[in-house]
Amino acid sequence: MDVSLQSLANGLDTIWVLLCAALVFFMEAGFAALEAGFVRSKSSINIIMKVIMDCTVGMLGYWIIGFAIMYGIDKFGLIGTNGIAVRGTLDHLGLNIPVDAFWIFQAAFAIAVATIVSGAVAERMKFGPYIIFSFLATALIYPVAGHWIWGGGWLGQLGMKDFAGSAAVHAVGGWASLAAVMVLEPRLGKYEKDGSANVLLAHNLPLAALGAFILWFGWFGFNPGSSLSGLDLNIARIAVTTNLAAAAGGTVGTLYTLWKWGKPDPSMTINGALAGLVAVTGGTAYVSHASAIIIGSIAGILVVWAVGLFDKKGIDDPVGAIAVHGVNGTFGAVAVGLFAQDGGLFTGGGTHLLLVQIIGVLSVSLWAFGSTYVIFKLLKAAVGIRVTAEEEIEGMDVVEHGIAAYNNPRPTQDGVGQAYIKSDLVAE
Amino acid sequence: MDVSLQSLANGLDTIWVLLCAALVFFMEAGFAALEAGFVRSKSSINIIMKVIMDCTVGMLGYWIIGFAIMYGIDKFGLIGTNGIAVRGTLDHLGLNIPVDAFWIFQAAFAIAVATIVSGAVAERMKFGPYIIFSFLATALIYPVAGHWIWGGGWLGQLGMKDFAGSAAVHAVGGWASLAAVMVLEPRLGKYEKDGSANVLLAHNLPLAALGAFILWFGWFGFNPGSSLSGLDLNIARIAVTTNLAAAAGGTVGTLYTLWKWGKPDPSMTINGALAGLVAVTGGTAYVSHASAIIIGSIAGILVVWAVGLFDKKGIDDPVGAIAVHGVNGTFGAVAVGLFAQDGGLFTGGGTHLLLVQIIGVLSVSLWAFGSTYVIFKLLKAAVGIRVTAEEEIEGMDVVEHGIAAYNNPRPTQDGVGQAYIKSDLVAE
Amino acid sequence: MDVSLQSLANGLDTIWVLLCAALVFFMEAGFAALEAGFVRSKSSINIIMKVIMDCTVGMLGYWIIGFAIMYGIDKFGLIGTNGIAVRGTLDHLGLNIPVDAFWIFQAAFAIAVATIVSGAVAERMKFGPYIIFSFLATALIYPVAGHWIWGGGWLGQLGMKDFAGSAAVHAVGGWASLAAVMVLEPRLGKYEKDGSANVLLAHNLPLAALGAFILWFGWFGFNPGSSLSGLDLNIARIAVTTNLAAAAGGTVGTLYTLWKWGKPDPSMTINGALAGLVAVTGGTAYVSHASAIIIGSIAGILVVWAVGLFDKKGIDDPVGAIAVHGVNGTFGAVAVGLFAQDGGLFTGGGTHLLLVQIIGVLSVSLWAFGSTYVIFKLLKAAVGIRVTAEEEIEGMDVVEHGIAAYNNPRPTQDGVGQAYIKSDLVAE
């Protein structure tokens, strides 16, 4: 084989990006397991089906038009203008790797944004309208925000730093979730008439925890892979700051709930670690180990506080998507302006970067919230977005898909159970 | 360290192949979860045990003799003749990477073929004979077919193109499954006396879906890794066509069942995506993005049609292995002759490649079907392949392994259940 | 980009180590699923929470001080003396890769040691003291042993070979588990008054099996990644010996229980494969394919024997951690002295290496046992390490975390179950 230094460098970058893309794609399995585990069993395969829709319909949406809007040649700092179906001249991207490698990595990010919303609308949103939303999330909502920051748009031009997307991915997904939930309204039974909130118990915490582990694993691709180069000397530091923030977030989430309620809450431990990951994602390449730990620690408190706040305010988010991704994505984007070794307020860089970060994350958050709000209102008017009360009580799985998530084990005739379970010979 | 361009290129290719081998191996976890989730709980750990047998006994079978038959020096275009225990002169392979790296990647493919069959024979095949079959699948059935296409055999000599194995892996596994099921006969209760089919409900759809995600994730290694080189400029395209076909298959499978039955069926969504992956596997390196989407879309319809067809014809395949791997592996091999940018009928390449592909996939399918049929008939005569009716009703888990898959949770005394569950202090 | 041969080599090694670190980290998901599946449902989220504590508190412990003790500049062959918070001069490590890449890989090993213990103390150890232990395991227990072998300490100076840690990781984790269990005492109901043992049934074998697959998958990083270089020509062989030992261990574990009890036991099949992996870990880079199969086969028998032995001796290890990691880690370290192609007794190398290996593994095992014993005794005296009998009967999940692992499905009013399950509108 003919090899040159340049072809080796390109090959190295290509396998790095492809393997990281695989890890980021695998986060969909993590989201699916986390969300399914956190909701009630009667609606658990429905939420997984929605995540699969992100991977299928959503991926096609990003292929058809989303990528073009995000990474096409910039117009007015607002939008990309070529690259439909990943075709045409994309030299302006200045890639060392094949466009296809870049695309698959970006596509895995795009579907993650849609999937963040899937958790927030769990247990009550109709399946059909969700498919339409998933397509629009990857075809329009995320690409516009992504263009502003990463695609040559006005926020990137302003100097905004968002390494792997605390703002572009997580704040966008999180605040889109808030809009969706506001239009969709809470699940039946979540709130009493006096406004007090009930806990609708997670049906399978081991599944949810497995999902969290998969997400953390996927973050080894999400953050370091965003270098787009295996020759970037910074990727090792990125891997470490990512993990330290997760460790700090999980530690603090656990200890904080232990102190507050006397018992460490599994969902807060899990969401604490995820909040740390989300918050460090923007600055992972720019901050020190110690700063990553501080960022993660703050995230671990923020997420507990935010989950409680939304719960009180009548915002019913079954998996904590808004608290994890919205609040901590926003915090993470701002944290870059505080902790970045080059330009952060706390490292002597003054307030310029901080202001840019605040403007940036507010802008994409408003865009995500507003566009999602409009889309959900339109969907509600056009086709309806919510199943009927009867259907919601019955459960989304049987109503939407004609089958329950779990059809065994089932109790035996005596009602007491045995060490093993006999199924019917003939079911259905 | 002394490094040269050549040693760097070899190192790059080696880590690429090893990491892709890990991904392909991990597909066994995907198969195990998918198959266990799709069957009834009473036989669910049994099917996982069979998958583990593929990873253990099957892997040893490929080490002892399978690899030699597949990749040894060719004799008559039919069979390899050296390389037992991965020893001896293997220079004819012309590898840039250590033979061991090549072997582990290939071994992960071999065990996948055996595992495809494990799903089709679920819930009724005895464990002991399955171990023997698993050994023969990796030691003989797959290696012969693989030799014909990839190991220097007559189909490769004819010009057959099967990049990552729509034919060599999936059609072989799928049609072997058909033979196995025909000898084994349907599960009790699957068919009424009038021939109408019952649905024996999947016991754990979240588990099955998690398996599907793992399989999709593993395909990031299965297809791009088949390049055997991280310097192959094509690997990025391969990753994209693979994913687009999966996305299209899942989309079409969902929408087709929504249109046909009014409710999108989770198993068809899952199998639609998998069918897209299977179908694109042969041509992933040769087709355009758009062709990949077309291939995946057709696969998404084919799989729904084929599942229904086999169900009607009395072929009881609990997980849809024949429809996913047999039908779509065959279609995928033919699709290379239709869509390949170099030589495909639809791209102006005429019918030559198409004919070669048809001959090729028919040949390996016949071999797989015939050899498996004979092996199952012999096993049936020699040791019996099916548990008794009483055992089948009882469930494979307790009968074969002395333990149920799930031993908790169990209902509480009042028979109504509580938010938490007390187990006995002393079990068994 | 400016690239040189050296920067390419460093980049190649860096992405290799980072991706392998991701795989090793993902083993925590495997441990969590395996352990949760093997215990009773009432204590299953508690054990997962403990594994998450290893990933969070434990990771911070290794960052703060553990890494310094393990890899700081050696003093007296006993302990490292710099590198707190991964700072300061670490040139003595002579790394080709960034220190951060080295650290994250090592950190994933450190938390694995703590996690091995989490399985052995399942279902009865209080959560708070476990957090303290987890911190000490990664901050002190493992780092000291690791320093002796890998960090420039006296065992490495003696010539001990322990490629990826049969001794440093697995024997240390396994014998620490024994000490912990001895102080903690058996679960209620495990032993009758006459000393006979009960089986407290695994609650979710599919989950446990999925965990085992994830662990096996992670071992593709654990062993090959320990080369710390993608240019090490040995990494392909390492991948193969690792897999062959696992295959042999799983095969033998299955066939041995089939022969002994008439039914292959899922937990022994799983633990057989894991035992093969543990045992080959020390010599994976030094032994032939055939030796790896022999090592794995012996491990498959050893683990069955050891599980039975500890059970009889009143050592209640719910997941078999001592048998898998302690016994087979020790055997694996010794096996290096028997099978290593360079210096092994059976390959004509005499007894020198064998003696060094025996001394080495005994030393680190004694250290791990002794230090853990003291820590558990101190914790017991200071804060108590065990929940009350009432709490243990109730289950760790509700007692420690206020929520059960599974809150659905639950039986319906008629006590017979249905194909789908209605949850209450309002839970809690």
Coordinates of C-alpha atoms in Angstrom, one line a residue, chain C residues 62-336:
Chain C
Y62 CA -7.8 7.6 42.4
W63 CA -7.5 11.2 41.1
I64 CA -6.7 12.8 44.5
I65 CA -4.2 10.4 45.8
G66 CA -4.4 6.8 44.4
F67 CA -2.6 7.6 41.2
A68 CA 0.2 9.2 43.1
I69 CA 0.7 6.3 45.4
M70 CA 0.7 3.9 42.4
Y71 CA 2.7 5.8 39.8
G72 CA 4.6 8.5 41.7
I73 CA 8.3 8.3 42.0
D74 CA 9.1 5.1 43.9
K75 CA 10.3 5.2 47.5
F76 CA 11.8 2.0 49.0
G77 CA 10.1 -0.1 46.4
L78 CA 6.9 0.3 48.4
I79 CA 5.1 3.5 47.4
G80 CA 4.9 6.3 44.9
T81 CA 5.5 9.8 46.2
N82 CA 4.3 12.4 43.8
G83 CA 1.5 13.0 41.3
I84 CA -1.2 14.1 43.6
A85 CA -4.2 15.3 41.5
V86 CA -2.2 14.1 38.5
R87 CA 0.1 17.1 38.8
G88 CA 3.8 17.6 39.0
T89 CA 6.7 15.9 37.2
L90 CA 5.7 12.5 35.9
D91 CA 8.6 12.1 33.3
H92 CA 9.8 9.0 35.1
L93 CA 6.9 7.2 33.6
G94 CA 8.4 7.5 30.2
L95 CA 5.1 7.7 28.5
N96 CA 4.5 8.0 24.7
I97 CA 1.0 9.2 25.4
P98 CA -0.3 12.2 27.4
V99 CA -0.4 11.5 31.2
D100 CA -4.1 12.1 31.0
A101 CA -4.6 9.2 28.6
F102 CA -2.6 7.0 30.9
W103 CA -4.5 8.2 33.9
I104 CA -8.0 7.5 32.5
F105 CA -7.0 4.0 31.5
Q106 CA -5.6 3.4 35.0
A107 CA -8.5 4.9 36.7
A108 CA -10.9 2.5 35.0
F109 CA -8.7 -0.3 36.4
A110 CA -8.8 1.2 39.9
I111 CA -12.6 1.4 40.1
A112 CA -12.8 -2.2 38.9
V113 CA -11.0 -3.4 42.0
A114 CA -13.5 -1.6 44.2
T115 CA -16.4 -3.0 42.2
I116 CA -15.2 -6.5 42.6
V117 CA -15.8 -6.1 46.3
S118 CA -19.2 -4.6 45.8
G119 CA -20.5 -7.9 44.6
A120 CA -19.3 -9.9 47.5
V121 CA -20.8 -7.6 50.1
A122 CA -24.2 -7.4 48.3
E123 CA -27.5 -7.4 50.1
R124 CA -26.3 -6.5 53.6
M125 CA -23.6 -3.9 53.7
K126 CA -24.7 -0.3 54.6
F127 CA -24.3 2.2 51.8
G128 CA -22.4 4.9 53.7
P129 CA -19.5 2.8 54.9
Y130 CA -19.4 1.3 51.4
I131 CA -18.7 4.8 50.0
I132 CA -15.8 5.2 52.4
F133 CA -14.4 1.8 51.4
S134 CA -14.8 2.5 47.8
F135 CA -12.7 5.7 48.3
L136 CA -10.0 3.8 50.2
A137 CA -9.9 1.0 47.6
T138 CA -9.0 3.3 44.8
A139 CA -7.0 5.7 47.0
L140 CA -4.9 3.2 48.9
I141 CA -5.5 -0.6 48.7
Y142 CA -5.2 -1.0 44.9
P143 CA -2.6 1.7 44.4
V144 CA -0.1 0.1 46.8
A145 CA -0.4 -3.3 45.2
G146 CA -0.3 -1.7 41.8
H147 CA 2.8 0.2 42.7
W148 CA 4.6 -3.0 43.8
I149 CA 4.0 -4.6 40.4
W150 CA 3.6 -1.9 37.9
G151 CA 4.7 1.4 39.5
G152 CA 8.3 0.7 40.0
G153 CA 7.9 -1.2 43.2
W154 CA 9.7 -4.3 44.6
L155 CA 7.7 -6.9 42.8
G156 CA 8.3 -5.3 39.4
Q157 CA 12.0 -5.1 40.3
L158 CA 12.0 -8.8 41.2
G159 CA 10.8 -9.5 37.6
M160 CA 7.2 -10.3 38.3
K161 CA 5.1 -10.4 35.1
D162 CA 1.4 -9.4 35.3
F163 CA 0.4 -8.1 32.0
A164 CA -3.0 -6.7 32.6
G165 CA -3.5 -7.6 36.2
S166 CA -4.5 -11.1 37.2
A167 CA -2.7 -10.3 40.4
A168 CA -2.7 -6.5 40.6
V169 CA -6.4 -6.2 39.8
H170 CA -8.2 -9.5 40.2
A171 CA -6.4 -11.2 43.1
V172 CA -6.4 -7.9 44.9
G173 CA -10.1 -7.4 44.4
G174 CA -10.9 -11.0 45.1
W175 CA -9.0 -11.4 48.4
A176 CA -10.1 -8.0 49.5
S177 CA -13.6 -9.4 49.0
L178 CA -12.8 -12.3 51.2
A179 CA -11.8 -10.1 54.0
A180 CA -14.8 -8.0 53.6
V181 CA -17.2 -11.0 53.7
M182 CA -15.5 -12.4 56.7
V183 CA -16.0 -9.3 58.7
L184 CA -19.5 -8.7 57.3
E185 CA -20.8 -12.3 57.8
P186 CA -23.3 -14.1 55.7
R187 CA -26.7 -12.9 54.6
L188 CA -29.7 -13.9 56.8
G189 CA -31.2 -17.1 55.6
K190 CA -28.1 -18.1 53.7
Y191 CA -27.2 -20.8 56.2
E192 CA -29.3 -23.1 58.3
K193 CA -28.5 -23.7 61.9
D194 CA -26.8 -27.0 60.9
G195 CA -24.5 -25.0 58.7
S196 CA -26.0 -26.2 55.4
A197 CA -26.3 -23.5 52.8
N198 CA -29.3 -22.3 51.0
V199 CA -29.4 -20.8 47.5
L200 CA -30.8 -17.3 47.5
L201 CA -31.9 -17.3 43.9
A202 CA -30.6 -14.8 41.4
H203 CA -33.5 -12.6 40.5
N204 CA -32.7 -11.7 36.9
L205 CA -30.5 -14.0 34.9
P206 CA -30.9 -12.3 31.6
L207 CA -29.6 -9.1 33.3
A208 CA -26.7 -11.0 34.8
A209 CA -25.9 -12.6 31.4
L210 CA -26.0 -9.2 29.7
G211 CA -23.5 -8.0 32.3
A212 CA -21.2 -10.9 31.5
F213 CA -21.3 -10.0 27.8
I214 CA -20.5 -6.4 28.6
L215 CA -17.6 -7.6 30.8
W216 CA -16.2 -9.8 28.0
F217 CA -16.6 -6.9 25.6
G218 CA -14.7 -4.6 28.0
W219 CA -11.9 -7.1 28.2
F220 CA -11.1 -6.3 24.5
G221 CA -9.9 -3.0 26.1
F222 CA -8.7 -4.3 29.4
N223 CA -6.0 -6.7 28.1
P224 CA -5.0 -5.4 24.6
G225 CA -5.1 -1.8 25.9
S226 CA -2.6 -2.7 28.7
S227 CA 0.0 -2.6 25.9
L228 CA -0.5 1.2 26.1
S229 CA 0.5 1.2 22.4
G230 CA -1.3 0.5 19.2
L231 CA 2.0 -0.1 17.6
D232 CA 2.8 -3.1 19.9
L233 CA 2.8 -6.0 17.6
N234 CA 1.5 -8.2 20.4
I235 CA -1.9 -6.7 20.8
A236 CA -3.5 -9.0 18.2
R237 CA -2.2 -12.1 20.0
I238 CA -3.4 -10.6 23.3
A239 CA -6.9 -10.2 21.9
V240 CA -6.9 -13.8 20.7
T241 CA -5.5 -15.4 23.9
T242 CA -8.0 -13.4 25.9
N243 CA -10.9 -14.7 23.9
L244 CA -9.7 -18.2 23.7
A245 CA -9.4 -18.4 27.5
A246 CA -12.9 -17.0 27.9
A247 CA -14.2 -19.5 25.4
A248 CA -12.4 -22.4 27.1
G249 CA -13.5 -21.3 30.6
G250 CA -17.2 -21.0 29.5
T251 CA -17.1 -24.3 27.7
V252 CA -15.5 -26.2 30.6
G253 CA -17.7 -24.5 33.2
T254 CA -20.7 -25.6 31.2
L255 CA -19.6 -29.1 30.5
Y256 CA -18.3 -29.7 34.0
T257 CA -21.6 -28.7 35.6
L258 CA -23.5 -30.7 33.0
W259 CA -21.4 -33.8 34.0
K260 CA -21.6 -33.1 37.7
W261 CA -25.2 -32.1 38.2
G262 CA -26.9 -33.1 34.9
K263 CA -27.8 -29.5 34.1
P264 CA -25.5 -26.8 33.0
D265 CA -25.9 -24.0 35.5
P266 CA -26.1 -20.5 33.9
S267 CA -24.2 -18.9 36.8
M268 CA -21.4 -21.4 36.3
T269 CA -21.3 -20.9 32.5
I270 CA -21.1 -17.2 33.1
N271 CA -18.5 -17.4 35.9
G272 CA -16.6 -20.0 33.9
A273 CA -16.1 -17.5 31.0
L274 CA -15.2 -14.7 33.4
A275 CA -12.8 -17.0 35.3
G276 CA -11.1 -17.7 32.0
L277 CA -10.8 -14.0 31.3
V278 CA -9.4 -13.3 34.8
A279 CA -6.9 -16.2 34.7
V280 CA -5.5 -15.3 31.3
T281 CA -5.2 -11.6 32.1
G282 CA -1.8 -11.9 33.7
G283 CA -0.2 -13.9 30.9
T284 CA -2.2 -12.8 27.9
A285 CA 0.8 -11.3 26.2
Y286 CA 3.2 -14.1 27.0
V287 CA 1.4 -17.3 26.3
S288 CA 0.5 -19.3 23.2
H289 CA -3.1 -19.8 21.9
A290 CA -3.0 -23.4 23.2
S291 CA -1.7 -22.3 26.6
A292 CA -4.5 -19.8 26.8
I293 CA -7.0 -22.5 26.2
I294 CA -5.5 -24.7 28.9
I295 CA -5.5 -21.8 31.3
G296 CA -9.1 -21.0 30.6
S297 CA -10.1 -24.6 30.9
I298 CA -8.5 -24.9 34.3
A299 CA -10.1 -21.7 35.4
G300 CA -13.5 -23.1 34.3
I301 CA -13.1 -26.0 36.8
L302 CA -11.4 -23.9 39.5
V303 CA -14.3 -21.5 39.7
V304 CA -16.9 -24.2 40.1
W305 CA -14.9 -25.9 42.8
A306 CA -14.1 -22.6 44.6
V307 CA -17.8 -21.4 44.6
G308 CA -18.7 -24.7 46.2
L309 CA -15.9 -24.5 48.7
F310 CA -16.6 -21.0 49.9
D311 CA -20.3 -21.9 50.1
K312 CA -19.5 -24.8 52.4
K313 CA -17.0 -22.8 54.5
G314 CA -19.6 -20.2 55.5
I315 CA -18.2 -17.5 53.1
D316 CA -21.3 -16.0 51.6
D317 CA -20.3 -14.4 48.3
P318 CA -23.6 -13.7 46.5
V319 CA -22.0 -13.3 43.0
G320 CA -18.9 -15.5 43.3
A321 CA -16.5 -12.6 43.3
I322 CA -13.9 -14.4 45.4
A323 CA -14.0 -17.5 43.3
V324 CA -13.8 -15.7 40.0
H325 CA -11.4 -12.9 40.9
G326 CA -9.5 -14.1 43.9
V327 CA -8.9 -17.8 43.1
N328 CA -8.5 -17.3 39.4
G329 CA -6.6 -14.1 39.6
T330 CA -4.1 -16.0 41.8
F331 CA -4.1 -18.9 39.5
G332 CA -3.6 -16.6 36.5
A333 CA -0.6 -15.0 38.1
V334 CA 1.0 -18.4 38.8
A335 CA 0.1 -19.6 35.3
V336 CA 2.4 -16.9 33.9

